[in-house]
mmCIF file of C-alpha atoms in Angstrom:
data_model
loop_
_atom_site.group_PDB
_atom_site.id
_atom_site.type_symbol
_atom_site.label_atom_id
_atom_site.label_comp_id
_atom_site.label_asym_id
_atom_site.label_seq_id
_atom_site.Cartn_x
_atom_site.Cartn_y
_atom_site.Cartn_z
ATOM 1 C CA MET A 226 0.032 0.034 -0.063
ATOM 2 C CA VAL A 227 1.454 3.436 -1.164
ATOM 3 C CA ARG A 228 0.796 6.155 1.471
ATOM 4 C CA ARG A 229 0.336 9.665 -0.001
ATOM 5 C CA GLN A 230 2.381 12.272 1.167
ATOM 6 C CA ALA A 231 0.611 14.635 3.547
ATOM 7 C CA VAL A 232 0.622 18.594 2.699
ATOM 8 C CA PRO A 233 1.633 20.585 5.550
ATOM 9 C CA THR A 234 -1.480 22.133 6.868
ATOM 10 C CA CYS A 235 0.047 25.427 7.305
ATOM 11 C CA HIS A 236 0.715 25.578 3.543
ATOM 12 C CA PHE A 237 -2.499 24.529 2.600
ATOM 13 C CA ILE A 238 -4.336 26.974 4.420
ATOM 14 C CA GLN A 239 -1.912 30.013 3.094
ATOM 15 C CA ASP A 240 -2.312 28.717 -0.286
ATOM 16 C CA PHE A 241 -6.241 28.457 0.246
ATOM 17 C CA ARG A 242 -6.248 31.882 1.752
ATOM 18 C CA THR A 243 -4.388 33.517 -1.193
ATOM 19 C CA LYS A 244 -5.954 31.766 -3.884
ATOM 20 C CA PHE A 245 -9.565 31.896 -2.751
ATOM 21 C CA CYS A 246 -10.231 33.998 0.348
ATOM 22 C CA GLU A 247 -8.740 37.087 -0.740
ATOM 23 C CA GLY A 248 -10.090 37.044 -4.273
ATOM 24 C CA LEU A 249 -13.283 36.397 -2.845
ATOM 25 C CA LEU A 250 -13.675 39.716 -1.006
ATOM 26 C CA ALA A 251 -12.751 41.739 -4.195
ATOM 27 C CA ARG A 252 -14.556 42.980 -6.862
ATOM 28 C CA ARG A 253 -11.589 42.484 -9.525
ATOM 29 C CA VAL A 254 -9.067 40.028 -9.409
ATOM 30 C CA LEU A 255 -5.994 39.604 -11.240
ATOM 31 C CA ILE A 256 -4.537 36.300 -11.741
ATOM 32 C CA ALA A 257 -0.561 36.233 -12.025
ATOM 33 C CA GLU A 258 1.431 33.619 -13.121
ATOM 34 C CA GLY A 259 3.981 33.158 -10.422
ATOM 35 C CA ASP A 260 5.743 34.869 -7.591
ATOM 36 C CA SER A 261 7.683 37.540 -9.798
ATOM 37 C CA GLU A 262 4.737 38.828 -11.672
ATOM 38 C CA ALA A 263 2.620 38.838 -8.301
ATOM 39 C CA THR A 264 4.977 41.067 -6.461
ATOM 40 C CA ALA A 265 6.140 43.173 -9.450
ATOM 41 C CA LEU A 266 2.965 44.424 -10.901
ATOM 42 C CA PRO A 267 1.442 45.934 -7.814
ATOM 43 C CA VAL A 268 4.888 47.852 -7.349
ATOM 44 C CA VAL A 269 5.428 49.104 -10.991
ATOM 45 C CA ALA A 270 1.885 50.478 -10.827
ATOM 46 C CA ARG A 271 2.337 52.039 -7.469
ATOM 47 C CA ARG A 272 5.627 53.697 -9.078
ATOM 48 C CA LEU A 273 3.875 54.763 -12.201
ATOM 49 C CA SER A 274 1.122 56.358 -10.364
ATOM 50 C CA ASP A 275 3.595 58.600 -8.091
ATOM 51 C CA LEU A 276 5.462 59.370 -11.231
ATOM 52 C CA ASN A 277 2.567 60.149 -13.431
ATOM 53 C CA PRO A 278 -0.806 60.072 -11.737
ATOM 54 C CA ALA A 279 -2.624 61.651 -15.105
ATOM 55 C CA ALA A 280 -1.981 58.158 -16.583
ATOM 56 C CA TYR A 281 -1.697 55.674 -13.950
ATOM 57 C CA THR A 282 -3.502 54.324 -11.040
ATOM 58 C CA SER A 283 -2.197 51.881 -8.359
ATOM 59 C CA ILE A 284 -3.805 48.472 -8.217
ATOM 60 C CA GLU A 285 -5.075 49.174 -4.986
ATOM 61 C CA ALA A 286 -6.632 52.330 -5.943
ATOM 62 C CA LEU A 287 -8.446 50.334 -8.898
ATOM 63 C CA GLY A 288 -9.774 47.733 -6.459
ATOM 64 C CA ILE A 289 -7.867 44.808 -7.836
ATOM 65 C CA THR A 290 -6.631 41.748 -5.716
ATOM 66 C CA ILE A 291 -3.809 39.921 -7.121
ATOM 67 C CA VAL A 292 -4.016 36.289 -6.788
ATOM 68 C CA ASN A 293 -0.764 34.205 -7.388
ATOM 69 C CA ALA A 294 -1.194 31.216 -9.248
ATOM 70 C CA LYS A 295 2.124 29.913 -8.824
ATOM 71 C CA THR A 296 1.881 28.009 -12.221
ATOM 72 C CA GLU A 297 0.696 29.037 -15.722
ATOM 73 C CA THR A 298 -1.321 25.891 -15.675
ATOM 74 C CA GLN A 299 -3.844 27.029 -12.867
ATOM 75 C CA ILE A 300 -4.259 30.455 -14.509
ATOM 76 C CA ALA A 301 -7.342 29.279 -16.486
ATOM 77 C CA ASP A 302 -8.821 27.204 -13.633
ATOM 78 C CA LEU A 303 -8.961 30.036 -11.260
ATOM 79 C CA GLY A 304 -10.220 32.509 -13.792
ATOM 80 C CA LYS A 305 -13.087 30.157 -14.207
ATOM 81 C CA LEU A 306 -13.617 29.928 -10.594
ATOM 82 C CA TYR A 307 -13.710 33.812 -9.922
ATOM 83 C CA ALA A 308 -15.652 34.634 -12.934
ATOM 84 C CA GLY A 309 -18.404 32.194 -11.785
ATOM 85 C CA LEU A 310 -18.522 33.948 -8.631
ATOM 86 C CA GLY A 311 -19.301 37.170 -10.585
ATOM 87 C CA LYS A 312 -15.748 38.881 -10.041
ATOM 88 C CA ARG A 313 -14.087 40.793 -13.072
ATOM 89 C CA VAL A 314 -11.176 39.001 -13.792
ATOM 90 C CA PHE A 315 -7.858 39.679 -15.410
ATOM 91 C CA ALA A 316 -4.582 37.567 -15.999
ATOM 92 C CA LEU A 317 -0.997 38.244 -16.524
ATOM 93 C CA CYS A 318 1.425 35.741 -17.731
ATOM 94 C CA ASP A 319 4.757 35.276 -19.715
ATOM 95 C CA LEU A 320 4.428 33.858 -23.360
ATOM 96 C CA GLN A 321 1.885 30.969 -23.724
ATOM 97 C CA THR A 322 1.244 28.346 -26.506
ATOM 98 C CA GLU A 323 -1.799 28.983 -28.563
ATOM 99 C CA ALA A 324 -3.815 26.530 -27.211
ATOM 100 C CA ALA A 325 -2.944 27.585 -23.448
ATOM 101 C CA GLN A 326 -3.644 31.178 -24.536
ATOM 102 C CA GLN A 327 -7.013 30.559 -26.077
ATOM 103 C CA ALA A 328 -7.798 28.470 -22.628
ATOM 104 C CA ILE A 329 -7.028 31.382 -20.420
ATOM 105 C CA GLU A 330 -8.577 34.118 -22.796
ATOM 106 C CA ALA A 331 -11.810 31.869 -22.686
ATOM 107 C CA GLU A 332 -12.042 32.301 -18.682
ATOM 108 C CA VAL A 333 -11.111 35.910 -18.023
ATOM 109 C CA GLU A 334 -12.282 39.444 -19.327
ATOM 110 C CA HIS A 335 -8.514 40.398 -20.360
ATOM 111 C CA LEU A 336 -5.303 38.607 -20.538
ATOM 112 C CA PHE A 337 -1.853 40.643 -20.252
ATOM 113 C CA MET A 338 0.437 38.246 -21.707
ATOM 114 C CA HIS A 339 4.154 39.584 -22.389
ATOM 115 C CA PRO A 340 6.242 38.221 -25.383
ATOM 116 C CA GLU A 341 9.019 36.687 -23.538
ATOM 117 C CA LYS A 342 9.353 33.261 -21.899
ATOM 118 C CA GLY A 343 10.254 34.956 -18.596
ATOM 119 C CA ILE A 344 9.401 38.317 -17.104
ATOM 120 C CA GLU A 345 13.332 38.848 -16.242
ATOM 121 C CA GLU A 346 13.898 38.727 -20.127
ATOM 122 C CA LEU A 347 11.266 40.967 -20.663
ATOM 123 C CA VAL A 348 12.749 43.391 -17.936
ATOM 124 C CA LEU A 349 16.324 43.233 -18.743
ATOM 125 C CA LYS A 350 15.402 43.368 -22.729
ATOM 126 C CA SER A 351 13.227 46.697 -22.548
ATOM 127 C CA THR A 352 15.096 48.848 -19.675
ATOM 128 C CA THR A 353 18.183 51.026 -19.976
ATOM 129 C CA SER A 354 21.694 50.449 -19.180
ATOM 130 C CA GLU A 355 21.740 53.498 -16.485
ATOM 131 C CA ALA A 356 18.679 51.763 -14.604
ATOM 132 C CA MET A 357 20.664 48.577 -14.720
ATOM 133 C CA ASN A 358 24.007 50.037 -13.545
ATOM 134 C CA ARG A 359 22.288 52.291 -10.695
ATOM 135 C CA PHE A 360 20.276 49.114 -9.502
ATOM 136 C CA SER A 361 23.685 47.277 -9.370
ATOM 137 C CA LYS A 362 25.315 49.497 -7.540
ATOM 138 C CA SER A 363 22.720 49.767 -4.849
ATOM 139 C CA LEU A 364 23.077 45.840 -4.273
ATOM 140 C CA ALA A 365 24.558 43.940 -1.573
ATOM 141 C CA TRP A 366 25.567 41.195 -4.099
ATOM 142 C CA PRO A 367 25.450 37.658 -2.626
ATOM 143 C CA GLN A 368 29.090 36.221 -2.309
ATOM 144 C CA HIS A 369 28.680 33.562 -5.098
ATOM 145 C CA LEU A 370 27.387 36.026 -7.796
ATOM 146 C CA ALA A 371 29.877 38.790 -6.650
ATOM 147 C CA ALA A 372 32.618 36.204 -7.480
ATOM 148 C CA LYS A 373 31.044 35.066 -10.544
ATOM 149 C CA HIS A 374 30.624 38.502 -12.185
ATOM 150 C CA ALA A 375 33.822 40.069 -10.577
ATOM 151 C CA GLY A 376 36.112 42.310 -13.170
ATOM 152 C CA ALA A 377 35.851 45.221 -15.449
ATOM 153 C CA ASP A 378 34.172 43.522 -18.218
ATOM 154 C CA VAL A 379 31.128 42.453 -16.598
ATOM 155 C CA ASN A 380 27.847 41.937 -18.758
ATOM 156 C CA MET A 381 25.319 43.803 -16.606
ATOM 157 C CA LYS A 382 22.434 41.986 -18.176
ATOM 158 C CA ASP A 383 24.009 38.684 -17.453
ATOM 159 C CA ALA A 384 24.873 39.409 -13.879
ATOM 160 C CA LEU A 385 21.386 40.812 -13.162
ATOM 161 C CA MET A 386 19.804 37.790 -14.944
ATOM 162 C CA ASP A 387 21.411 35.743 -12.331
ATOM 163 C CA TYR A 388 20.609 37.959 -9.563
ATOM 164 C CA PHE A 389 16.767 37.829 -10.619
ATOM 165 C CA GLN A 390 16.868 34.315 -10.901
ATOM 166 C CA TRP A 391 18.637 33.886 -7.170
ATOM 167 C CA SER A 392 15.945 36.051 -6.007
ATOM 168 C CA LYS A 393 12.913 34.934 -7.860
ATOM 169 C CA GLY A 394 9.719 35.005 -5.224
ATOM 170 C CA ASN A 395 11.864 37.599 -2.987
ATOM 171 C CA TRP A 396 11.108 40.785 -4.774
ATOM 172 C CA GLY A 397 14.309 40.862 -7.070
ATOM 173 C CA ILE A 398 12.261 42.225 -9.999
ATOM 174 C CA ALA A 399 10.004 44.408 -7.993
ATOM 175 C CA ASP A 400 12.955 46.123 -6.398
ATOM 176 C CA PHE A 401 14.216 47.039 -9.691
ATOM 177 C CA LEU A 402 11.558 48.448 -11.220
ATOM 178 C CA ALA A 403 10.938 50.408 -7.906
ATOM 179 C CA GLN A 404 13.765 52.610 -8.465
ATOM 180 C CA CYS A 405 13.150 53.042 -12.328
ATOM 181 C CA SER A 406 11.884 56.309 -13.929
ATOM 182 C CA GLU A 407 8.929 56.196 -16.332
ATOM 183 C CA ALA A 408 11.147 55.708 -19.149
ATOM 184 C CA GLU A 409 13.287 53.054 -17.905
ATOM 185 C CA ILE A 410 10.181 51.022 -16.958
ATOM 186 C CA PRO A 411 9.312 48.397 -19.872
ATOM 187 C CA LEU A 412 6.814 49.631 -22.191
ATOM 188 C CA TRP A 413 4.642 46.280 -21.863
ATOM 189 C CA PHE A 414 4.541 47.456 -18.164
ATOM 190 C CA ARG A 415 3.422 50.900 -18.896
ATOM 191 C CA GLN A 416 0.776 49.462 -21.240
ATOM 192 C CA THR A 417 -0.638 47.234 -19.022
ATOM 193 C CA CYS A 418 -0.956 49.678 -16.195
ATOM 194 C CA ALA A 419 -2.497 52.255 -18.701
ATOM 195 C CA ARG A 420 -5.194 49.405 -20.007
ATOM 196 C CA LEU A 421 -6.218 48.295 -16.427
ATOM 197 C CA ARG A 422 -6.979 51.714 -15.837
ATOM 198 C CA GLU A 423 -8.920 52.193 -18.929
ATOM 199 C CA LEU A 424 -10.924 48.693 -17.912
ATOM 200 C CA CYS A 425 -11.544 49.512 -14.125
ATOM 201 C CA ASP A 426 -11.460 53.545 -13.939
ATOM 202 C CA PRO A 427 -12.715 54.731 -17.459
ATOM 203 C CA PRO A 428 -13.168 58.368 -17.921
ATOM 204 C CA PRO A 429 -16.543 59.802 -17.515
ATOM 205 C CA THR A 430 -18.616 59.831 -20.637
ATOM 206 C CA PRO A 431 -19.220 63.514 -21.846
ATOM 207 C CA PRO A 432 -22.794 64.576 -21.908
ATOM 208 C CA ALA A 433 -24.805 63.948 -24.959
ATOM 209 C CA ALA A 434 -25.527 66.914 -26.941
ATOM 210 C CA GLY A 435 -28.746 68.386 -26.432
ATOM 211 C CA PRO A 436 -31.283 69.649 -29.148
ATOM 212 C CA ALA A 437 -30.294 73.002 -30.704
ATOM 213 C CA THR A 438 -31.812 75.865 -29.193
ATOM 214 C CA GLY A 439 -32.565 79.525 -30.644
ATOM 215 C CA ASN A 440 -35.259 81.529 -32.295
ATOM 216 C CA ASP A 441 -34.341 80.827 -35.890
ATOM 217 C CA GLY A 442 -37.774 79.445 -36.676
ATOM 218 C CA ASP A 443 -39.702 82.275 -34.883
ATOM 219 C CA ASP A 444 -37.523 84.786 -36.620
ATOM 220 C CA PHE A 445 -38.639 83.263 -39.936
ATOM 221 C CA ASP A 446 -42.057 83.727 -38.824
ATOM 222 C CA VAL A 447 -41.857 87.180 -38.152
ATOM 223 C CA LEU A 448 -40.145 87.814 -41.171
ATOM 224 C CA SER A 449 -42.813 85.743 -43.244
ATOM 225 C CA GLY A 450 -45.446 88.165 -41.798
ATOM 226 C CA LEU A 451 -44.058 91.515 -42.904
#
């Protein structure tokens, strides 16, 4: 007889609370593929709203709760769950196969899918050298990475890729984005935050034009009677 490995109760409760209870209390839910996405989006939206409040709004102010799916294979199922509860549901993920993309889009209102296989690649390909160098100087590099990337000919993209992989799930990407200017934040993130604002906080509809007023008809009648 094969005994199934028990899931620690504390882990089960935490996972249940994150994936269900917190989203249950929200009007709007955004399902993020993993740890990096779940931490990065609220940080970058808050940073953009501080830098340019006329164009961006924080995730919190939009009434959106982030749910960490932990893996891309759970996004569609969680989308179906929350949509079935009457929530407005969005999703954010790395590049997917066509079949996986269609499965997710069938269950959510809007899918934000970036064109890279990892969020680290997206950030490092789309930011500036100035932002990378500034962030690198602010870090207390772990010893093994400091030794690996020592010397004058350091490739900063490779070094930060190793750092982001090492700090995955521990705010590495989020910390980088939090120190960027608006122009240094990847365009995809800027477009995503702007679109979320349009979807959740659309500008007021201008009042419809009323019927034309004036005395043109009366004036014509008066002239006709002369």
